[in-house]
CSV table of C-alpha atoms in Angstrom, one decimal:
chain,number,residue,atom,x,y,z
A,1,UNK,CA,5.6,12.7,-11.2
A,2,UNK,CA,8.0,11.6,-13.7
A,3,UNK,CA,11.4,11.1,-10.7
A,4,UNK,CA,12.0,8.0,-11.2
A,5,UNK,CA,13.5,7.3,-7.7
A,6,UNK,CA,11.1,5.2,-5.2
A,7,UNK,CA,9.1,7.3,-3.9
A,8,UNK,CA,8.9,10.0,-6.2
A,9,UNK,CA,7.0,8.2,-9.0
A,10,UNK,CA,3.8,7.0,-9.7
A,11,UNK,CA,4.4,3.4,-10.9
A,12,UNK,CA,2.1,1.0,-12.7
A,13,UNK,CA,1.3,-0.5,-8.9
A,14,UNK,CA,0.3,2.5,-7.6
A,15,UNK,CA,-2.5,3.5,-10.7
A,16,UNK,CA,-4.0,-0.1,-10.1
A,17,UNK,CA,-4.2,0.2,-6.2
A,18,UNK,CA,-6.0,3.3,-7.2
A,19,UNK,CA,-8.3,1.7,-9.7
A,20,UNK,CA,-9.4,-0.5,-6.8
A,21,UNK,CA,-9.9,1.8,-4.4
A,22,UNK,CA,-12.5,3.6,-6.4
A,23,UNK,CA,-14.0,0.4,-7.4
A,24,UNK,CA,-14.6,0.4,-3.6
A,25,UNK,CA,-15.3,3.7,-3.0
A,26,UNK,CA,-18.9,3.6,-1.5
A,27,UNK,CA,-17.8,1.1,1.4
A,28,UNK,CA,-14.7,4.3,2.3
A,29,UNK,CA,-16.6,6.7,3.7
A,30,UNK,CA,-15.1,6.8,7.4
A,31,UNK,CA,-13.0,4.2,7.0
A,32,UNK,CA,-9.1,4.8,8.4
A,33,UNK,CA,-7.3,4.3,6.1
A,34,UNK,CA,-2.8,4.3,6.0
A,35,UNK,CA,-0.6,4.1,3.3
A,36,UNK,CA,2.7,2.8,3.8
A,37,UNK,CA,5.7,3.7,0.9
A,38,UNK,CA,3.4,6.2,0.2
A,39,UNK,CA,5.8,8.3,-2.3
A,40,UNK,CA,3.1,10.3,-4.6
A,41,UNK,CA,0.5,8.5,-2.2
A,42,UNK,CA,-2.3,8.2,-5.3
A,43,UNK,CA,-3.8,5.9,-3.8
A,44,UNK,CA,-3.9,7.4,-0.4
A,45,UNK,CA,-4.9,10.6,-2.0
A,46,UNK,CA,-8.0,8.5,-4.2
A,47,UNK,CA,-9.5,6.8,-0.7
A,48,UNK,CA,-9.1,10.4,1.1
A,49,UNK,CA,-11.0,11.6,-2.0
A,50,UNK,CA,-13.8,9.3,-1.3
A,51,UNK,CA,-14.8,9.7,2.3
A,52,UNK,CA,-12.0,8.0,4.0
A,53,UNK,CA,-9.7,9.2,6.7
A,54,UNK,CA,-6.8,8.6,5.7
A,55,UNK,CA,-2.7,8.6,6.8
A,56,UNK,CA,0.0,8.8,4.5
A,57,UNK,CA,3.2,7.2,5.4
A,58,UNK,CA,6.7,6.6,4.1
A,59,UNK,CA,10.3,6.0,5.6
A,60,UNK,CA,11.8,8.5,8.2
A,61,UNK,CA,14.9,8.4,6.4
A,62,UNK,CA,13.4,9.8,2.7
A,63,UNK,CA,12.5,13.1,3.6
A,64,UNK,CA,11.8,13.7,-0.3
A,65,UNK,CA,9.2,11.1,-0.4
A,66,UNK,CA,7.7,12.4,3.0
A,67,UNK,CA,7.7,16.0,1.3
A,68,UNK,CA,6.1,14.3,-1.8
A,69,UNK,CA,3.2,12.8,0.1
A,70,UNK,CA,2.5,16.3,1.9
A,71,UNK,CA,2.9,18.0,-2.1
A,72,UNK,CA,0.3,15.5,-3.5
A,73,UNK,CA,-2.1,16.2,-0.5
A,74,UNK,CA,-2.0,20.0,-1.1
A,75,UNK,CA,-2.2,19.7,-4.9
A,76,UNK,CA,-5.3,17.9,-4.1
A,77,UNK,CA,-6.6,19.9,-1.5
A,78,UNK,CA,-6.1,17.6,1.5
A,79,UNK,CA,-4.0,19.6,3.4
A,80,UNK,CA,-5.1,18.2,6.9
A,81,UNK,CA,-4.2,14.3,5.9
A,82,UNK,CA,-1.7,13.5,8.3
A,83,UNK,CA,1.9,12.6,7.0
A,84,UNK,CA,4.6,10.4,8.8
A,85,UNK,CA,7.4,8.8,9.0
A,86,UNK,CA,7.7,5.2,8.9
A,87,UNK,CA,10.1,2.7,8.3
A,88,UNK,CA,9.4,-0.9,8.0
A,89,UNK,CA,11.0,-3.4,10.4
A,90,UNK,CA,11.2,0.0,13.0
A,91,UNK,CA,9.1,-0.1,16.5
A,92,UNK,CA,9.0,4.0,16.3
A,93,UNK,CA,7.5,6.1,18.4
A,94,UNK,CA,5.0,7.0,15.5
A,95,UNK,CA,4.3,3.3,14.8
A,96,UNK,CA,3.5,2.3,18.4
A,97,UNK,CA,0.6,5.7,18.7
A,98,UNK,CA,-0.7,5.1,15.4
A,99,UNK,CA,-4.6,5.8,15.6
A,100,UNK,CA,-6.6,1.8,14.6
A,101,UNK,CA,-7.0,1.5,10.8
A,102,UNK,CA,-9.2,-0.5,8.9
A,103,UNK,CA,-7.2,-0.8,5.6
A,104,UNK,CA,-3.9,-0.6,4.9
A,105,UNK,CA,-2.8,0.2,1.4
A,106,UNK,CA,0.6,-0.1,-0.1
A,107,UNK,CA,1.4,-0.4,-3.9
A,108,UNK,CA,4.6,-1.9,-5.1
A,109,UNK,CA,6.0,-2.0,-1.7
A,110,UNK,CA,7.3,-5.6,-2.6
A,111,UNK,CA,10.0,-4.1,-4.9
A,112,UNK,CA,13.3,-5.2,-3.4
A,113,UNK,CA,13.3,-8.3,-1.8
A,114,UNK,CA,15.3,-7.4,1.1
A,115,UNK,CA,12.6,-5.1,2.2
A,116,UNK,CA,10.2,-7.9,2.3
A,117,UNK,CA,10.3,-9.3,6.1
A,118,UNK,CA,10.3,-5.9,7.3
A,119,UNK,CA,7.5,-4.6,5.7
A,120,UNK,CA,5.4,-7.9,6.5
A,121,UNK,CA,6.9,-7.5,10.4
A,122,UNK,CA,5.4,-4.0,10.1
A,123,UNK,CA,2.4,-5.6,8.8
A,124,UNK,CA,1.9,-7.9,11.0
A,125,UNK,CA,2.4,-5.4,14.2
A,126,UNK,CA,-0.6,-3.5,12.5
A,127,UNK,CA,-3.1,-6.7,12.2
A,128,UNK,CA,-2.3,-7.2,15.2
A,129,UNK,CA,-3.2,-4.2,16.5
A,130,UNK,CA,-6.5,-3.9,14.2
A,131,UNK,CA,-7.1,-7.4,13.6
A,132,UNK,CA,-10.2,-7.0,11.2
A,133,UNK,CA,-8.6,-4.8,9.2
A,134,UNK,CA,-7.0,-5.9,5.7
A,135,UNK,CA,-3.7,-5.2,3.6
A,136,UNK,CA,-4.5,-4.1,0.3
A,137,UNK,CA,-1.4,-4.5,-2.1
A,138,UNK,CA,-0.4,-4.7,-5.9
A,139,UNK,CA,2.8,-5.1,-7.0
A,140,UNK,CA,4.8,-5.5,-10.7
A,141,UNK,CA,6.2,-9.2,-11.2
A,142,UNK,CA,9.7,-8.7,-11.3
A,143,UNK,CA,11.2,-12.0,-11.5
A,144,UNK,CA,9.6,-15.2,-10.5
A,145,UNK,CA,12.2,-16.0,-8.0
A,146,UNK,CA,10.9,-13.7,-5.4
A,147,UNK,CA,8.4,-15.1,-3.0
A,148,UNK,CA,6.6,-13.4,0.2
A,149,UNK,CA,5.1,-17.0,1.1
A,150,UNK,CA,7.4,-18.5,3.4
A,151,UNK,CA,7.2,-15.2,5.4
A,152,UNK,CA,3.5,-14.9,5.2
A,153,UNK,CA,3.3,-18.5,6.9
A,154,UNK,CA,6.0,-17.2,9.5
A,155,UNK,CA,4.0,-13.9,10.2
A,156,UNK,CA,0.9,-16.1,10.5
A,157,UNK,CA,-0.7,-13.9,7.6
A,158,UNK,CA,-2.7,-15.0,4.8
A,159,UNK,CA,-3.4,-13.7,1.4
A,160,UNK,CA,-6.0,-13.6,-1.4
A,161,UNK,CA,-5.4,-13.2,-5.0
A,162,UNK,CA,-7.7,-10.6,-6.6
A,163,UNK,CA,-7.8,-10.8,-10.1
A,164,UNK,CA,-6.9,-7.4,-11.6
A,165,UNK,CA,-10.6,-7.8,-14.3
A,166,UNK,CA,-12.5,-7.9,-11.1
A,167,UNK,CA,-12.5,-4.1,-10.6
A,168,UNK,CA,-11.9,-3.0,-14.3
A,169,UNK,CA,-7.7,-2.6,-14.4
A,170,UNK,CA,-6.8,-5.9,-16.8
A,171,UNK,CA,-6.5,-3.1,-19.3
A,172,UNK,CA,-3.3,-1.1,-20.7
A,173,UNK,CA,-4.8,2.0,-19.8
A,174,UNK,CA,-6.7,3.1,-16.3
A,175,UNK,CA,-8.0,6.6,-15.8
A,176,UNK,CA,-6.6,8.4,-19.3
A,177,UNK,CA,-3.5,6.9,-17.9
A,178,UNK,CA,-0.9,4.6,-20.3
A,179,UNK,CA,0.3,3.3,-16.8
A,180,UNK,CA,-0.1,0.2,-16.1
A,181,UNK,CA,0.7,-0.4,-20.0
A,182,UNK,CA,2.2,-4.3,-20.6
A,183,UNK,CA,3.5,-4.8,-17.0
A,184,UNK,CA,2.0,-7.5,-15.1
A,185,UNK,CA,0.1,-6.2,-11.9
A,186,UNK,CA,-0.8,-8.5,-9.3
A,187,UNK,CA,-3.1,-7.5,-6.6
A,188,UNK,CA,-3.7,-9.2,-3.1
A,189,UNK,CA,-5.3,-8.7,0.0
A,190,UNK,CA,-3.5,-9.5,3.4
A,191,UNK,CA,-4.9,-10.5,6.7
A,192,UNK,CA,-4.2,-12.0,9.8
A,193,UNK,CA,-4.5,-15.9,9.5
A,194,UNK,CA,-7.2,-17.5,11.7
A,195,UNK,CA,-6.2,-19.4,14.7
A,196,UNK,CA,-7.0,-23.2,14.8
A,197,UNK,CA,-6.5,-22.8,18.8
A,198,UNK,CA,-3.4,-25.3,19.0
């Protein structure tokens, strides 16, 4: 979708977030699945594709982005995946009745590092809620300045590195797609830290 506001563009995150979603497409099958910042929601749209059930999600405020998730869901016939509205840092009504979810995916959510406590605070209401489940996330490095570490201690969350050859997207192009080209991807997954008992 060539907008290149938020939402309303499929960034280089967002194609390798895919990429590993297919590379673990046989374990999706029933899984639940929600995006969060869904915008075009490939991702989203990739896991409902193989087997999962799966919620798209964006802010309340960006009706655009909301209409663009429902748009990529018809375009791919998925018209019954759920869309809603949800902003980060926000106990909503829709937050508190979410249904459990196993994964969580969001791609290049970490964009603008004022949005960063209030997407892990979302995050971390969500593990709490499902605490097996996991945070799947890739993001662009931006500047080498911005750090989600000290709030990942704070939110009692802990992270693993996945390196990007691992599931095949270390390459310029993914899918007959020239995204990611030379941007550096990281990808992690986020979970709720283990409890010494103290």
């Amino acid at each position: 979708v060539p907008d290149s506001q938020y939402g309303l563009y499929a960034w280089p995150s967002a194609v390798v977030l895919a990429q590993y979603v297919w590379a673990q497409r046989r374990s999706l099958p029933g899984r639940r699945v929600l995006e969060i910042g869904a915008g075009v929601s490939l991702p989203g749209v990739v896991a409902a594709r193989c087997g999962a059930q799966v919620t798209l999600s964006d802010s309340e405020e960006l009706p655009r982005c909301l209409q663009s998730c429902r748009r990529s869901c018809l375009l791919n016939r998925l018209p019954h995946v759920p869309v809603l509205g949800l902003t980060w840092g926000r106990v909503s009504p829709e937050l508190l009745s979410l249904a459990p979810v196993d994964i969580i995916l969001g791609s290049d959510v970490f964009f603008d590092p004022k949005d960063f406590e209030d997407i892990l605070t979302t995050i971390y209401f969500l593990l709490e809620k499902n605490p097996h489940a996991q945070f799947w996330t890739t993001y662009q490095v931006r500047s080498a300045d911005w750090s989600i570490e000290a709030l990942l201690c704070k939110w009692n969350l802990k992270n693993i590195h996945i390196p990007l050859h691992s599931f095949g997207a270390d390459k310029e192009h993914l899918a007959s797609s020239s995204l990611p080209g030379r941007h550096t991807i990281e990808m992690m997954i986020i979970s709720l830290a283990q409890s010494d008992g103290t």
